[in-house]
Amino acid sequence: VQLQASGGGLVQAGGSLRLSCAASGRTYAMGWFRQGPGKEREFVAAITSGGSADYADSVKGRFTIARDNAKNTVYLQMDSLKPEDTAVYYCVIRISYASAISLSDNYKYWGQGTQVTVSS
């Protein structure tokens, strides 16, 4: 399984970015994790093929995850960005069912990471 992520970049605080990630096959869950400088990797958001989504508390109300099942692609719309959102964002996918889509251990396939930098 191959993942191709895109959409990172540099933006000012309060701005927006949209990340996308395309998988080479069908998936059950698709999502994003991130790792900021000097921080542990953390869950951001994930969505199942049925449309059920989960978000980290830190991004609720600012980020929106969506997917196009026909294209095997997941999107992360990031609005009202803050400097603390600065991180490398990793796309993840899971092919089979899992009850907890926010746990990193449930994802076998990880993308290469895309840098998001939010300036103050």
XYZ file of N, CA, C and O in Angstrom, residues 19-112:
376
model
N -4.642 19.579 3.701
C -3.809 18.426 3.408
C -4.633 17.369 2.688
O -5.837 17.237 2.938
N -3.989 16.637 1.829
C -4.656 15.514 1.185
C -3.716 14.326 1.159
O -2.497 14.483 1.202
N -4.295 13.157 1.093
C -3.504 11.928 1.067
C -4.264 10.885 0.273
O -5.408 10.562 0.605
N -3.620 10.353 -0.743
C -4.229 9.342 -1.587
C -3.604 7.986 -1.306
O -2.375 7.862 -1.239
N -4.454 6.985 -1.141
C -3.995 5.614 -0.936
C -4.131 4.836 -2.229
O -4.969 5.151 -3.078
N -3.315 3.801 -2.353
C -3.312 3.023 -3.594
C -4.403 1.968 -3.636
O -4.555 1.279 -4.639
N -5.167 1.799 -2.536
C -6.237 0.818 -2.512
C -7.310 1.214 -1.518
O -7.248 2.272 -0.900
N -8.308 0.339 -1.392
C -9.411 0.620 -0.477
C -8.943 0.527 0.968
O -8.062 -0.244 1.302
N -9.576 1.335 1.806
C -9.197 1.379 3.215
C -10.425 1.397 4.095
O -11.513 1.767 3.650
N -10.251 1.030 5.365
C -11.312 1.191 6.342
C -11.224 2.571 6.997
O -12.153 3.346 6.981
N -10.098 2.855 7.569
C -9.914 4.145 8.234
C -8.742 4.885 7.606
O -7.748 4.272 7.207
N -8.879 6.189 7.534
C -7.809 7.064 7.052
C -7.714 8.226 8.026
O -8.741 8.694 8.538
N -6.493 8.695 8.252
C -6.381 9.777 9.220
C -5.028 10.444 9.206
O -4.225 10.241 8.286
N -4.835 11.246 10.263
C -3.613 12.035 10.378
C -3.105 12.023 11.821
O -3.895 12.140 12.771
N -1.800 11.885 11.920
C -1.085 12.109 13.170
C -0.089 13.226 12.918
O 0.198 13.567 11.769
N 0.448 13.787 13.967
C 1.453 14.839 13.802
C 2.494 14.757 14.922
O 2.231 14.215 15.997
N 3.658 15.305 14.602
C 4.722 15.383 15.588
C 5.386 16.745 15.484
O 6.009 17.058 14.454
N 5.209 17.534 16.521
C 5.810 18.854 16.575
C 7.230 18.790 17.097
O 7.649 17.758 17.650
N 7.979 19.869 16.944
C 9.366 19.884 17.418
C 9.450 19.657 18.921
O 8.816 20.378 19.695
N 10.192 18.639 19.307
C 10.359 18.319 20.709
C 9.151 17.708 21.373
O 9.077 17.624 22.604
N 8.183 17.277 20.563
C 6.953 16.708 21.115
C 6.783 15.256 20.716
O 7.385 14.782 19.761
N 5.915 14.582 21.457
C 5.552 13.221 21.093
C 4.588 13.246 19.904
O 3.864 14.224 19.681
N 4.582 12.176 19.180
C 3.610 12.058 18.094
C 2.204 11.981 18.686
O 1.992 11.313 19.704
N 1.255 12.648 18.045
C -0.099 12.675 18.572
C -1.134 12.523 17.472
O -0.905 12.893 16.321
N -2.267 11.996 17.871
C -3.405 11.837 16.980
C -4.002 13.195 16.653
O -4.086 14.064 17.509
N -4.422 13.357 15.395
C -5.097 14.582 14.975
C -6.556 14.302 14.628
O -7.467 14.854 15.239
N -6.775 13.456 13.636
C -8.132 13.154 13.209
C -8.117 11.902 12.360
O -7.098 11.573 11.748
N -9.257 11.217 12.325
C -9.398 10.039 11.480
C -10.856 9.879 11.099
O -11.756 10.392 11.773
N -11.081 9.128 10.010
C -12.430 8.934 9.517
C -12.537 7.543 8.911
O -11.603 7.061 8.270
N -13.683 6.895 9.145
C -13.888 5.569 8.591
C -14.514 5.650 7.202
O -14.972 6.712 6.767
N -14.569 4.532 6.544
C -15.178 4.485 5.219
C -16.673 4.796 5.280
O -17.252 5.243 4.301
N -17.275 4.620 6.462
C -18.680 4.953 6.634
C -18.917 6.393 7.004
O -20.069 6.840 7.130
N -17.838 7.134 7.215
C -17.974 8.561 7.500
C -17.900 8.948 8.963
O -18.047 10.131 9.299
N -17.659 7.984 9.842
C -17.525 8.324 11.265
C -16.150 8.935 11.507
O -15.137 8.343 11.134
N -16.140 10.092 12.139
C -14.892 10.828 12.345
C -14.576 10.984 13.826
O -15.479 11.002 14.667
N -13.300 11.089 14.100
C -12.825 11.329 15.465
C -11.755 12.412 15.390
O -10.963 12.438 14.436
N -11.736 13.283 16.377
C -10.797 14.389 16.399
C -10.103 14.489 17.752
O -10.699 14.189 18.795
N -8.885 14.960 17.743
C -8.229 15.325 18.996
C -8.910 16.574 19.543
O -9.367 17.432 18.777
N -8.970 16.683 20.853
C -9.617 17.846 21.473
C -8.966 19.149 21.024
O -9.643 20.162 20.881
N -7.671 19.110 20.782
C -6.928 20.326 20.447
C -7.294 20.897 19.080
O -6.990 22.053 18.790
N -7.932 20.099 18.227
C -8.263 20.579 16.881
C -9.760 20.635 16.618
O -10.181 21.111 15.556
N -10.564 20.169 17.550
C -12.018 20.183 17.360
C -12.506 21.608 17.118
O -12.107 22.539 17.801
N -13.361 21.745 16.119
C -13.899 23.058 15.784
C -13.017 23.858 14.849
O -13.456 24.887 14.323
N -11.787 23.402 14.617
C -10.873 24.114 13.707
C -10.510 23.268 12.495
O -10.320 23.799 11.410
N -10.376 21.973 12.703
C -9.999 21.050 11.622
C -11.206 20.218 11.218
O -12.043 19.856 12.064
N -11.264 19.896 9.936
C -12.322 19.035 9.422
C -11.710 17.956 8.543
O -10.961 18.268 7.612
N -12.041 16.714 8.840
C -11.547 15.606 8.032
C -12.669 15.105 7.144
O -13.836 15.064 7.553
N -12.304 14.731 5.936
C -13.273 14.212 4.978
C -12.562 13.219 4.075
O -11.340 13.201 4.004
N -13.338 12.397 3.405
C -12.709 11.445 2.488
C -13.583 11.229 1.268
O -14.807 11.380 1.326
N -12.916 10.849 0.204
C -13.577 10.484 -1.043
C -13.267 9.015 -1.260
O -12.150 8.658 -1.663
N -14.229 8.160 -0.982
C -13.989 6.724 -1.079
C -13.691 6.278 -2.508
O -12.930 5.343 -2.730
N -14.286 6.940 -3.467
C -14.052 6.569 -4.869
C -12.606 6.828 -5.278
O -12.054 6.130 -6.131
N -11.995 7.819 -4.634
C -10.603 8.170 -4.953
C -9.624 7.658 -3.911
O -8.428 7.900 -4.024
N -10.137 6.979 -2.876
C -9.276 6.515 -1.777
C -8.417 7.651 -1.233
O -7.211 7.483 -0.996
N -9.019 8.784 -1.045
C -8.299 9.990 -0.640
C -8.937 10.598 0.600
O -10.176 10.656 0.706
N -8.081 11.050 1.507
C -8.537 11.721 2.717
C -8.026 13.157 2.694
O -6.934 13.426 2.186
N -8.850 14.052 3.228
C -8.514 15.466 3.270
C -8.573 15.954 4.712
O -9.424 15.509 5.490
N -7.690 16.896 5.020
C -7.739 17.544 6.321
C -7.746 19.052 6.095
O -6.725 19.618 5.700
N -8.898 19.656 6.310
C -9.016 21.105 6.200
C -8.674 21.702 7.551
O -9.344 21.405 8.552
N -7.643 22.527 7.568
C -7.168 23.107 8.820
C -7.396 24.610 8.792
O -6.792 25.315 7.978
N -8.274 25.068 9.636
C -8.603 26.490 9.736
C -8.170 27.035 11.090
O -7.918 26.276 12.020
N -8.118 28.359 11.181
C -7.737 29.022 12.442
C -6.456 28.418 13.014
O -6.366 28.107 14.207
N -5.490 28.258 12.149
C -4.246 27.611 12.567
C -3.508 28.427 13.611
O -3.538 29.670 13.599
N -2.851 27.692 14.516
C -2.101 28.289 15.602
C -0.637 27.860 15.505
O -0.344 26.803 14.931
N 0.267 28.626 16.063
C 1.683 28.217 16.035
C 1.897 26.819 16.619
O 2.773 26.088 16.145
N 1.101 26.442 17.592
C 1.255 25.109 18.186
C 0.799 23.975 17.270
O 0.984 22.801 17.592
N 0.200 24.325 16.129
C -0.135 23.309 15.133
C 1.067 22.960 14.261
O 0.992 22.033 13.443
N 2.155 23.699 14.417
C 3.359 23.423 13.650
C 3.858 22.015 13.946
O 4.075 21.649 15.100
N 4.016 21.228 12.883
C 4.406 19.829 13.042
C 4.589 19.196 11.678
O 4.208 19.776 10.653
N 5.156 18.010 11.701
C 5.107 17.154 10.522
C 3.838 16.327 10.645
O 3.615 15.676 11.668
N 3.027 16.372 9.625
C 1.748 15.656 9.620
C 1.890 14.381 8.800
O 2.349 14.418 7.650
N 1.467 13.282 9.402
C 1.576 11.980 8.772
C 0.191 11.424 8.441
O -0.672 11.349 9.321
N 0.035 11.027 7.205
C -1.178 10.340 6.789
C -1.078 8.875 7.200
O -0.003 8.275 7.078
N -2.169 8.314 7.666
C -2.196 6.898 8.054
C -3.434 6.241 7.478
O -4.461 6.897 7.266
N -3.337 4.943 7.241
C -4.505 4.194 6.799
C -4.540 2.845 7.494
O -3.523 2.296 7.900
N -5.777 2.352 7.630
C -5.986 1.010 8.128
C -6.940 0.311 7.160
O -7.974 0.876 6.792
N -6.613 -0.886 6.774
C -7.410 -1.588 5.767
C -8.603 -2.294 6.380
O -9.699 -2.305 5.819
N -8.418 -2.903 7.560
C -9.498 -3.670 8.169
C -10.113 -2.908 9.334
O -9.562 -1.922 9.820
N -11.239 -3.409 9.842
C -11.983 -2.741 10.909
C -11.162 -2.668 12.191
O -10.419 -3.589 12.546
N -11.330 -1.563 12.897
C -10.800 -1.387 14.249
C -11.757 -0.458 14.970
O -12.247 0.509 14.391
N -12.012 -0.727 16.226
C -12.970 0.084 16.969
C -12.390 1.445 17.345
O -13.121 2.437 17.434
N -11.097 1.502 17.567
C -10.463 2.750 18.004
C -9.596 3.299 16.887
O -8.486 2.814 16.663
N -10.084 4.307 16.187
C -9.325 4.823 15.048
C -8.392 5.963 15.452
O -7.740 6.549 14.606
N -8.316 6.252 16.738
C -7.420 7.303 17.193
C -6.099 6.760 17.742
O -5.242 7.541 18.166
N -5.944 5.454 17.757
C -4.740 4.856 18.325
C -3.701 4.587 17.244
O -3.988 3.912 16.249
N -2.496 5.065 17.443
C -1.448 4.897 16.442
C -1.105 3.425 16.220
O -0.743 3.041 15.100
N -1.259 2.613 17.248
C -0.936 1.184 17.107
C -1.862 0.479 16.126
O -1.558 -0.618 15.661
N -3.016 1.090 15.828
C -3.958 0.471 14.891
C -3.644 0.786 13.436
O -4.384 0.359 12.547
N -2.572 1.509 13.188
C -2.230 1.880 11.815
C -0.892 1.262 11.418
O 0.142 1.543 12.026
N -0.947 0.472 10.390
C 0.259 -0.181 9.883
C 0.933 0.655 8.802
O 2.148 0.626 8.650
N 0.125 1.400 8.064
C 0.657 2.134 6.914
C 0.703 3.636 7.212
O -0.323 4.237 7.536
N 1.905 4.204 7.043
C 2.143 5.614 7.326
C 2.742 6.283 6.096
O 3.624 5.707 5.443
N 2.315 7.512 5.831
C 2.899 8.279 4.744
C 4.227 8.892 5.160
O 4.671 8.754 6.302
N 4.847 9.588 4.238
C 6.193 10.120 4.465
C 6.203 11.385 5.308
O 7.256 11.796 5.777
